Coordinates of C-alpha atoms and ligand atoms in Angstrom, one line a residue:
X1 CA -23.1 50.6 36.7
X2 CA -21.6 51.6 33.2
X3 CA -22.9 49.4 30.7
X4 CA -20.3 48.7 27.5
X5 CA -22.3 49.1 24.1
X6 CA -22.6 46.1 22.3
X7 CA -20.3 46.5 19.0
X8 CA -21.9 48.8 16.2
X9 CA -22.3 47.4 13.1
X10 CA -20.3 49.5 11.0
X11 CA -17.1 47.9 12.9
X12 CA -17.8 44.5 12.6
X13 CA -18.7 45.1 8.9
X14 CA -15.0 46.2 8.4
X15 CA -13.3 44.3 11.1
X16 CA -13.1 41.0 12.1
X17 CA -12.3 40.3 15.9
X18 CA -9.7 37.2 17.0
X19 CA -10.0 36.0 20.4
X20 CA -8.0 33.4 22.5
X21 CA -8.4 32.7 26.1
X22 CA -5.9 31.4 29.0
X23 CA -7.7 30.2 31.5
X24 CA -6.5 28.8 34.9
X25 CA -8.4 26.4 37.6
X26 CA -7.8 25.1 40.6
X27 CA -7.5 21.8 40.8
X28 CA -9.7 20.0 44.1
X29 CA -6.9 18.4 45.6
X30 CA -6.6 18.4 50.0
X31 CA -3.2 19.4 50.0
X32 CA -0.8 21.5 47.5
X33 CA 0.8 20.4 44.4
X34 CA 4.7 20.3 46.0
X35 CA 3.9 20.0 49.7
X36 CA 1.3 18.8 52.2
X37 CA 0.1 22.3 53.3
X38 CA -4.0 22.1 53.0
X39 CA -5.8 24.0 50.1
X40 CA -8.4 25.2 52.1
X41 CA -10.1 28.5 51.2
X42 CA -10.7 31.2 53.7
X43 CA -8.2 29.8 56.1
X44 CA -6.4 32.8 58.7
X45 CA -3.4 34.4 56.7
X46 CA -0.4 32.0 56.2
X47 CA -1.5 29.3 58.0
X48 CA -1.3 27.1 55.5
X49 CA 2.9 27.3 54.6
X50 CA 5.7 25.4 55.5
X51 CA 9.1 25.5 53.7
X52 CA 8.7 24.0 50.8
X53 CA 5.5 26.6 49.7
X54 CA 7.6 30.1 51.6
X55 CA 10.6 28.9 49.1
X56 CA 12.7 28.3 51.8
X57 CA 16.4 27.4 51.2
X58 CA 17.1 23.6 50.9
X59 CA 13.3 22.9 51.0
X60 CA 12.3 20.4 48.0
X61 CA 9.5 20.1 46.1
X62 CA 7.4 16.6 46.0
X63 CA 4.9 16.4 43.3
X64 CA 1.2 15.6 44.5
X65 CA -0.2 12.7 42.3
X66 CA -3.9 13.2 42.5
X67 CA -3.0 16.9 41.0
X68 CA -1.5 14.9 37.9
X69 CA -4.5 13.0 37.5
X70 CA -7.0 15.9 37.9
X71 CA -5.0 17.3 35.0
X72 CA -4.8 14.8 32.8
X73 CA -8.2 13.7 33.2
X74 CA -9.3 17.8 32.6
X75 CA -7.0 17.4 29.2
X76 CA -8.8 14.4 28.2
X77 CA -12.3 15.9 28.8
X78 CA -11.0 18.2 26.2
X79 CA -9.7 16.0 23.9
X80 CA -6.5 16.4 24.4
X81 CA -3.2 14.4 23.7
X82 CA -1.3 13.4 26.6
X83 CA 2.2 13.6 26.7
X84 CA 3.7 10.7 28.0
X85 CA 7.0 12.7 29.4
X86 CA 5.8 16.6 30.4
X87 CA 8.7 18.3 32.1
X88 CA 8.7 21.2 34.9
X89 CA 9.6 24.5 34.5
X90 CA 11.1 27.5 35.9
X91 CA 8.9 31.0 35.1
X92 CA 11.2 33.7 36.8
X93 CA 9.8 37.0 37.9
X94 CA 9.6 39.4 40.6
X95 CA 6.5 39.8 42.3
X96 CA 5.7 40.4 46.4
X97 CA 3.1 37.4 46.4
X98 CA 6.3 35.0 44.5
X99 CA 8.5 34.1 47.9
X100 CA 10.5 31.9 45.6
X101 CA 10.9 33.9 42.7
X102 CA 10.0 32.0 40.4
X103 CA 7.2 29.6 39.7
X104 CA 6.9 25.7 39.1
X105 CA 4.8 25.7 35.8
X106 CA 5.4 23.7 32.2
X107 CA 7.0 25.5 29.1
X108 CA 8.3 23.7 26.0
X109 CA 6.8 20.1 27.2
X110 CA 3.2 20.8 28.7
X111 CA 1.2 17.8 29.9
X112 CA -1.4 18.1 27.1
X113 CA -2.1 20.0 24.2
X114 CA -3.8 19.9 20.8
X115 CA -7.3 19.6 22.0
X116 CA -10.4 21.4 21.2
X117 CA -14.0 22.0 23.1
X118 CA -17.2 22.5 20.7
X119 CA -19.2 25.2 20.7
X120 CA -22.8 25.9 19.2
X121 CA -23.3 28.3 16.5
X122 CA -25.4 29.6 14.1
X123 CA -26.5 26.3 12.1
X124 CA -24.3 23.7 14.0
X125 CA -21.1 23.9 15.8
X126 CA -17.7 24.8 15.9
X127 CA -14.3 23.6 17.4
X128 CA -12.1 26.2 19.4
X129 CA -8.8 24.9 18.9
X130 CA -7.3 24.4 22.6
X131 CA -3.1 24.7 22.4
X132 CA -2.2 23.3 25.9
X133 CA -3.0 22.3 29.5
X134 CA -0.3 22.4 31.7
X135 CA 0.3 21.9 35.7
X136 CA 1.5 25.0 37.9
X137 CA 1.6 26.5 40.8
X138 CA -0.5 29.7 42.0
X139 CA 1.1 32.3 43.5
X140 CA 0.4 34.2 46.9
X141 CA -2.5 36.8 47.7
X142 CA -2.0 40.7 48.1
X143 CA -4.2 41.9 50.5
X144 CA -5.4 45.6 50.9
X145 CA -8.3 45.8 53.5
X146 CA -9.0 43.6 57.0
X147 CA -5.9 44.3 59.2
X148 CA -4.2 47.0 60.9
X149 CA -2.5 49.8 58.6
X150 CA -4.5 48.8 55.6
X151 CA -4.7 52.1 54.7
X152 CA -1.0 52.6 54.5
X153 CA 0.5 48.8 53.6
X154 CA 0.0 46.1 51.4
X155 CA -0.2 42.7 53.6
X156 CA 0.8 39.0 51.8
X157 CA -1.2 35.7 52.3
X158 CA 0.6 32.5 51.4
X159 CA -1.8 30.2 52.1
X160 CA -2.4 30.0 48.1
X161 CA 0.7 29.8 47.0
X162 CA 1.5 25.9 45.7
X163 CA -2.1 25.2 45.2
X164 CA -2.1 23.4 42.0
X165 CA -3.8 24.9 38.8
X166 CA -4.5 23.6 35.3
X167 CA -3.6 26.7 32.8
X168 CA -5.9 25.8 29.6
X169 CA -4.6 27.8 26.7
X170 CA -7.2 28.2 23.9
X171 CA -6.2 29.2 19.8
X172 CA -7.0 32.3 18.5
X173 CA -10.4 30.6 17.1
X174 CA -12.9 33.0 18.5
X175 CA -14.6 35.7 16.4
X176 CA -16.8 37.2 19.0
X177 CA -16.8 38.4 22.4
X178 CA -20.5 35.3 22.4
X179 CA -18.1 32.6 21.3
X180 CA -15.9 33.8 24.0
X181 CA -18.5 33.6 26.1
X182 CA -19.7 29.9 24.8
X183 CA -16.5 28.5 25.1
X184 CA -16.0 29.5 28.8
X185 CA -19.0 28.0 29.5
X186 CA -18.7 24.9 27.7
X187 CA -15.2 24.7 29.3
X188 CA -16.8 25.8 32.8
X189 CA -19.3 22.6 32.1
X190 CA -17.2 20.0 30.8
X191 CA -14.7 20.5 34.0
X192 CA -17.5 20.7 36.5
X193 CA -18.5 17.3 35.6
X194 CA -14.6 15.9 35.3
X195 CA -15.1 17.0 39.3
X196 CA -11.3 18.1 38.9
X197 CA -12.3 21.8 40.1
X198 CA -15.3 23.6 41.4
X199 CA -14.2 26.7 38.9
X200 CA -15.7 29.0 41.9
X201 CA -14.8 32.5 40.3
X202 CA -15.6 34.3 43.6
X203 CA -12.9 32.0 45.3
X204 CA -10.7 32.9 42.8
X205 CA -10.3 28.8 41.4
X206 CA -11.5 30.2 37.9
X207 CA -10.0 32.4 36.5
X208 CA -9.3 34.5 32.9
X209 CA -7.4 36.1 30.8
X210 CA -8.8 37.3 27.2
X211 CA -6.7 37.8 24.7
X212 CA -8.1 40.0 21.7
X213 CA -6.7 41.6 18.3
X214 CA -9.0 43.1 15.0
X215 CA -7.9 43.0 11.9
X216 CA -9.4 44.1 8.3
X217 CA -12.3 41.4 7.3
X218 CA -10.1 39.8 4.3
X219 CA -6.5 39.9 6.0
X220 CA -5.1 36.9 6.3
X221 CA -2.4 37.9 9.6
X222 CA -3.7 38.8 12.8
X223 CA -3.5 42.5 14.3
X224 CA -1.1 43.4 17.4
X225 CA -3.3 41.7 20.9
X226 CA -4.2 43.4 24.1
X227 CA -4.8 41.3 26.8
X228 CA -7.2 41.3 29.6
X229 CA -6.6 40.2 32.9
X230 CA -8.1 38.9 35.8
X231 CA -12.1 39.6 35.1
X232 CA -14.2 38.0 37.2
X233 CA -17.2 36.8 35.7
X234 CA -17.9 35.5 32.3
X235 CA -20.3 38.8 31.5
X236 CA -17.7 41.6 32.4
X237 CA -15.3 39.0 30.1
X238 CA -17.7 39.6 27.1
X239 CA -18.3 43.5 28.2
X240 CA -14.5 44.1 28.3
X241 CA -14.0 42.2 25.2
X242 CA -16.9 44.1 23.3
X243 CA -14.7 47.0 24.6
X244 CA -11.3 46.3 23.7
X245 CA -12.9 45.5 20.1
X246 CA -13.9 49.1 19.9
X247 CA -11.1 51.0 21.6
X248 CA -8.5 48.6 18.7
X249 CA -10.5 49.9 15.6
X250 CA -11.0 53.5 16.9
X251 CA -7.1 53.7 17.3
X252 CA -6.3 51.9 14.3
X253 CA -8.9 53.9 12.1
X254 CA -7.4 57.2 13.5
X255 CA -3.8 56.4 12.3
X256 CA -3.0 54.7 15.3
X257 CA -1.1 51.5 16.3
X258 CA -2.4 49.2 19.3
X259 CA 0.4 48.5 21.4
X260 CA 1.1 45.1 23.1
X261 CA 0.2 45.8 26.6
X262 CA -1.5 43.9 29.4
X263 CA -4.6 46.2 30.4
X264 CA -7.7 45.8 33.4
X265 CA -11.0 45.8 32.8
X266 CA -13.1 48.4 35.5
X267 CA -16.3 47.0 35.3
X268 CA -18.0 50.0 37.3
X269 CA -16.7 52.4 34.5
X270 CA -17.0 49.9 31.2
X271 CA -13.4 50.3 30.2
X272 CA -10.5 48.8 30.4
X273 CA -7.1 50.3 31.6
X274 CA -3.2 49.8 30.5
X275 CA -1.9 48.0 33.2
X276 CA 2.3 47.5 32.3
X277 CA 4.0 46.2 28.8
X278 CA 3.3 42.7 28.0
X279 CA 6.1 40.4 29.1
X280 CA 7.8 38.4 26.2
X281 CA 8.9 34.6 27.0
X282 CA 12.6 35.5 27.2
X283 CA 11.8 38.3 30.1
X284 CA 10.7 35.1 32.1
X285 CA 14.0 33.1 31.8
X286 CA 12.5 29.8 31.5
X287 CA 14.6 26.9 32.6
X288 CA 14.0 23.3 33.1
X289 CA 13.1 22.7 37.1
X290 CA 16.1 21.0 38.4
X291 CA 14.6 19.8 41.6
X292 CA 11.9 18.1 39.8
X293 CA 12.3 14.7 38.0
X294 CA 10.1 14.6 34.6
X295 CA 6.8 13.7 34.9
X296 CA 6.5 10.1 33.1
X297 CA 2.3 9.4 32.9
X298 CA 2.5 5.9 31.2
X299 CA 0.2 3.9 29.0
X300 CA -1.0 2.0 32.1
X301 CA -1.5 5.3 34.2
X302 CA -3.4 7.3 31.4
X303 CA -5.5 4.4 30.8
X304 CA -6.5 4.4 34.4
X305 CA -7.0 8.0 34.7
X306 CA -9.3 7.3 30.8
X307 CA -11.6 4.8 32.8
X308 CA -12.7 7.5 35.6
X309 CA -13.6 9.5 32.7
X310 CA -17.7 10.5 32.9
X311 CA -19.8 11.0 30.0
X312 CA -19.5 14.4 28.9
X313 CA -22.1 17.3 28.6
X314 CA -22.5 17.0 24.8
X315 CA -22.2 13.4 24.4
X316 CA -24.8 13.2 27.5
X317 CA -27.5 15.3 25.8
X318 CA -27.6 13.3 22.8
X319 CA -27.8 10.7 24.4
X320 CA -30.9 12.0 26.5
X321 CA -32.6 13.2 23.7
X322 CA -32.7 9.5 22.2
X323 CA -33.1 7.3 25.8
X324 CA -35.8 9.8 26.5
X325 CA -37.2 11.2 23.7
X326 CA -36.7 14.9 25.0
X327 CA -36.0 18.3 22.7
X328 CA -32.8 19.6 22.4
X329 CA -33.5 22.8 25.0
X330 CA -34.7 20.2 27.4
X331 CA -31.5 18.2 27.3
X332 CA -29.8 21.8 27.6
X333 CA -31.6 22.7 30.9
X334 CA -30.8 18.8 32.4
X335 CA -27.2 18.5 31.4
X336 CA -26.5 22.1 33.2
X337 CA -25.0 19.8 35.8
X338 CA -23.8 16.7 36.2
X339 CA -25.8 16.5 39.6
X340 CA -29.5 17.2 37.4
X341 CA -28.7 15.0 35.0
X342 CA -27.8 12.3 37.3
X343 CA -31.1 12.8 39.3
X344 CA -33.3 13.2 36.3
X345 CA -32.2 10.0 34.5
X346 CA -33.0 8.3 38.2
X347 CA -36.3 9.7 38.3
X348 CA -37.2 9.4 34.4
X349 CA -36.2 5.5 35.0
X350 CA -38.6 5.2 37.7
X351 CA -41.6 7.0 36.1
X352 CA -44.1 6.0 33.6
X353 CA -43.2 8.7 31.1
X354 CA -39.8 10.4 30.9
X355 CA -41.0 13.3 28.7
X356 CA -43.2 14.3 31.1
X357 CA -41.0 14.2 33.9
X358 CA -38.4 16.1 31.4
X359 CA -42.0 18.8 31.1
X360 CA -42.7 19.7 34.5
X361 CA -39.1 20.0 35.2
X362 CA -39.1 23.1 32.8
X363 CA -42.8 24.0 33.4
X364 CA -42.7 23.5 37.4
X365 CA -39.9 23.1 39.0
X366 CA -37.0 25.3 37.2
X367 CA -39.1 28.9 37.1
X368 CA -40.0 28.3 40.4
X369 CA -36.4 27.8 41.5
X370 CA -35.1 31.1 39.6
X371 CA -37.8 32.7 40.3
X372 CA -37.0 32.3 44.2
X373 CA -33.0 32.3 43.5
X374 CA -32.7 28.4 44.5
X375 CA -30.7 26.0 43.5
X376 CA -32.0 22.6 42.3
X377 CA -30.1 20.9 45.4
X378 CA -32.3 23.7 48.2
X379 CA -35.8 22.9 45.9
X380 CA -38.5 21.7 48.0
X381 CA -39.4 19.1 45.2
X382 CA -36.8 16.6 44.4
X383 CA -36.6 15.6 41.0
X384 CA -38.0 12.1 42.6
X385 CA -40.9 14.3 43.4
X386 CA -41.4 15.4 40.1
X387 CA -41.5 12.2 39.0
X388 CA -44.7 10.8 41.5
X389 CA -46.5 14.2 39.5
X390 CA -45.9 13.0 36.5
X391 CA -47.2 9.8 37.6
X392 CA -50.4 11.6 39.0
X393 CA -51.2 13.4 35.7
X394 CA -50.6 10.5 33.5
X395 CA -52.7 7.8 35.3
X396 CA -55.4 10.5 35.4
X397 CA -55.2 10.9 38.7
X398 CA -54.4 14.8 39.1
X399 CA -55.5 17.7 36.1
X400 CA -53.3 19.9 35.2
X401 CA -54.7 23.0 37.2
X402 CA -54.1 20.7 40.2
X403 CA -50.7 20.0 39.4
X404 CA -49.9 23.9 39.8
X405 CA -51.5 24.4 42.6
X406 CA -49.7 21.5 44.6
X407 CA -46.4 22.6 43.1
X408 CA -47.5 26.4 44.4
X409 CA -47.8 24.4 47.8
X410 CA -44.8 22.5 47.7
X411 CA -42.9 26.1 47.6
X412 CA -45.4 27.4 50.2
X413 CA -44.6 24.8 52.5
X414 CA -41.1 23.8 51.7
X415 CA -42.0 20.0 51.3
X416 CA -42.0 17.6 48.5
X417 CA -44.4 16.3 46.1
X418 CA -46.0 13.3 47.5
X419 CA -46.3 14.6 50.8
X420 CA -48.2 17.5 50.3
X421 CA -50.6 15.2 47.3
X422 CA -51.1 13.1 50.8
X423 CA -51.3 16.4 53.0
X424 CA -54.1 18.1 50.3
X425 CA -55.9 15.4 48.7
X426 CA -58.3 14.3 51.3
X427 CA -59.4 18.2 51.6
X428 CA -59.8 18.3 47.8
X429 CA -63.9 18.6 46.7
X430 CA -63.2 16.5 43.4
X431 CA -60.9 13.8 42.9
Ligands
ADP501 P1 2.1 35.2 24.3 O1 3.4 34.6 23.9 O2 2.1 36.7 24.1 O3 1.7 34.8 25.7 P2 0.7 33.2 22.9 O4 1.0 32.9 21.5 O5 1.3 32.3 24.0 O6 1.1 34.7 23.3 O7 -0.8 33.2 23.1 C1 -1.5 33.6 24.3 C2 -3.0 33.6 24.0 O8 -3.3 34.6 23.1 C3 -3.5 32.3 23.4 O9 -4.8 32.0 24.0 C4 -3.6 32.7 21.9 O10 -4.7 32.0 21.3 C5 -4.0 34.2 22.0 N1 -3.5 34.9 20.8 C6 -2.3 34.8 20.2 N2 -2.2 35.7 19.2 C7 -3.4 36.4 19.2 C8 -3.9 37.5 18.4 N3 -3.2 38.1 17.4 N4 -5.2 37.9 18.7 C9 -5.9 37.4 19.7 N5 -5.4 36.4 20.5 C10 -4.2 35.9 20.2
ZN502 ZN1 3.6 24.1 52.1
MG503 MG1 2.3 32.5 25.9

């Protein structure tokens, strides 16, 4: 695979990349956001419709209520304000996965806006500005391969049209394609642990569009944006971006002028490709939805939504580092998920020592798992496990060359801490 060169020096020393980021996920609701069909991925081909989703005429649309929440509760993970009165909107276009021919989405009054997600960076951190969240529908699925006449027809799947989506809609804040890359993790984080979406990029319920101009280090406006659609994992995001940076400056150092254009990113060949003209707003005819009332979320209803608010990553791992006494990279590796952190606090409760526990996590148990391509939830030592070890080396019990080895057998023989201590310690010479 063609790899995309990093950016050279002598660009960044004259330019100065601007980046902002749309991104869209599904939200985990059981049925769609204006019908009952079910969400479920992988479903046969348009088994999931009905009239409402196909666009039928006279069929209405009913707005789901635990899509509402999802999203609200997403825009308050990201510090958003929560408009009381959001109203629906009309996004017209033609497109063979569209029955309808238009799609429900927000415009002028979005749900939330004027939030912002934190990012690290050299010597501290900085806020990315976030614009909007807004409620919409996805569209259907083109499908080129897995029936008959592939090779000669395009085929549609409905069964994703209506499922309900979040569109978060970052400022132009970023200055690298590695901020990029920060703040779609930290976004990526921060929603996993709302629970609102599973952001599963294969599955197609995260998904991005970068958004990238250069201009002269010094100039105040920005330069004329490209945008990149549909990548499909945060890596080819920052390859194609690293890309785009150098394609802008070698046109505009030539004489040239970067069009407005929507373009792909081949990750096989490195480069990205003009796709079609960027739309503008008007080309979309927005219009308020008529069939839809607007969508009132009260005082009392936000405040309910507030209360099943979780602690969030950042917040999480300060507080860690103080309960526990951990480093920072520690509370990094724990925080990854909401899941780790939740069984790590369990266990460090229960053992003698927390910052051991929070040690053989990162000296036993996570380089095993990577090395073997595991996730935590398929290890063979639970973090309850990792606990009774800790237990074993602090009371004097176990050395620490004995600790591997049982942690070697735990992988060997896919069982947990304790029982293979039990298992192995009346063979052991010494105790
Ligand atoms: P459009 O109307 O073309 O959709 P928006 O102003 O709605 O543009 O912005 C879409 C996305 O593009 C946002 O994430 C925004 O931060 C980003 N963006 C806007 N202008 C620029 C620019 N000059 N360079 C890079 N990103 C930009
Ligand atoms: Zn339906
Ligand atoms: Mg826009």
């Amino acid at each position: 695979m063609a790899t995309t060169p990093a950016i050279s020096e002598e660009v960044l020393a004259k330019y100065e990349p601007v980046i902002g980021l749309e991104v869209h996920v599904q939200l985990l609701t059981a049925s769609k956001i204006f019908c009952s069909c079910s969400t479920r991925f992988g479903d046969p081909p348009n088994t999931n419709v009905c009239p409402v989703c196909l666009g039928l005429p006279g069929a209405l649309p009913v707005l789901n209520r635990k899509a509402v929440e999802f999203a609200v509760l997403a825009g308050m993970a990201l510090n958003c304000r929560i408009n009381e009165t959001s109203i629906f909107a009309r996004k017209n276009y033609f497109y063979p996965d569209l029955p309808k021919g238009y799609q429900i989405s927000q415009y002028d009054k979005p749900l939330a806006e004027f939030g912002f997600i934190e990012i690290p960076v050299q010597g501290g951190a900085k806020k990315i500005g976030i614009t909007r969240l807004h409620l919409e529908e996805d569209a259907g699925k083109s499908l080129h391969e897995g029936f008959p006449d592939a090779a000669e027809k395009t085929a549609i799947d409905l069964n994703r049209t209506g499922v309900p989506l979040a569109e978060i809609v970052s400022e132009p804040d970023m200055r690298s394609p590695d901020e990029a890359h920060e703040y779609l993790t930290r976004l990526k984080e921060i929603i996993l642990y709302t629970g609102v979406s599973d952001c599963n990029m294969e599955e197609g319920s995260l998904r991005c569009d970068a958004n990238i101009s250069v201009r002269p280090r010094g100039q105040k406006e920005f330069g004329t944006k490209t945008e990149i659609k549909n990548v499909n994992s945060f890596r080819f995001i920052k390859q194609a971006l690293e890309y785009e940076i150098e394609r802008h400056v070698g046109v505009i150092e030539s004489g040239g002028k970067i069009t407005q254009e929507t373009r792909l990113y081949n990750a096989n060949e490195g480069r990205t490709y003009g796709m079609r003209s960027k739309e503008q707003a008007h080309d979309y005819r927005y219009f308020p939805e008529p069939d839809l009332l607007p969508l009132v979320v009260d005082e009392d209803w936000q405040a309910a939504i507030r209360a099943g608010l979780p602690e969030l990553p950042e917040a999480r791992r300060k507080r860690m580092m103080k309960d526990y006494g951990i480093t920072a990279g520690d509370a990094a590796s724990l925080t990854r998920t909401r899941g780790m952190a939740d069984q790590f606090e369990a266990a460090a409760q229960a053992a003698k020592n927390a910052k051991r526990v929070a040690n053989l996590v990162q000296s036993e148990l996570l380089g095993r798992l990577k090395g073997r391509g595991l996730e935590l939830e398929q290890s063979p030592v639970s973090m309850a496990g990792v606990a009774a070890s800790a237990d074993l080396v602090e009371s004097g019990a176990i050395s620490g060359k004995m600790l591997k080895d049982l942690y070697d057998l735990c992988f060997e023989r896919n069982k947990d801490f304790p029982a293979v201590y039990e298992e192995d310690s009346r063979s052991w010479p010494m105790r």
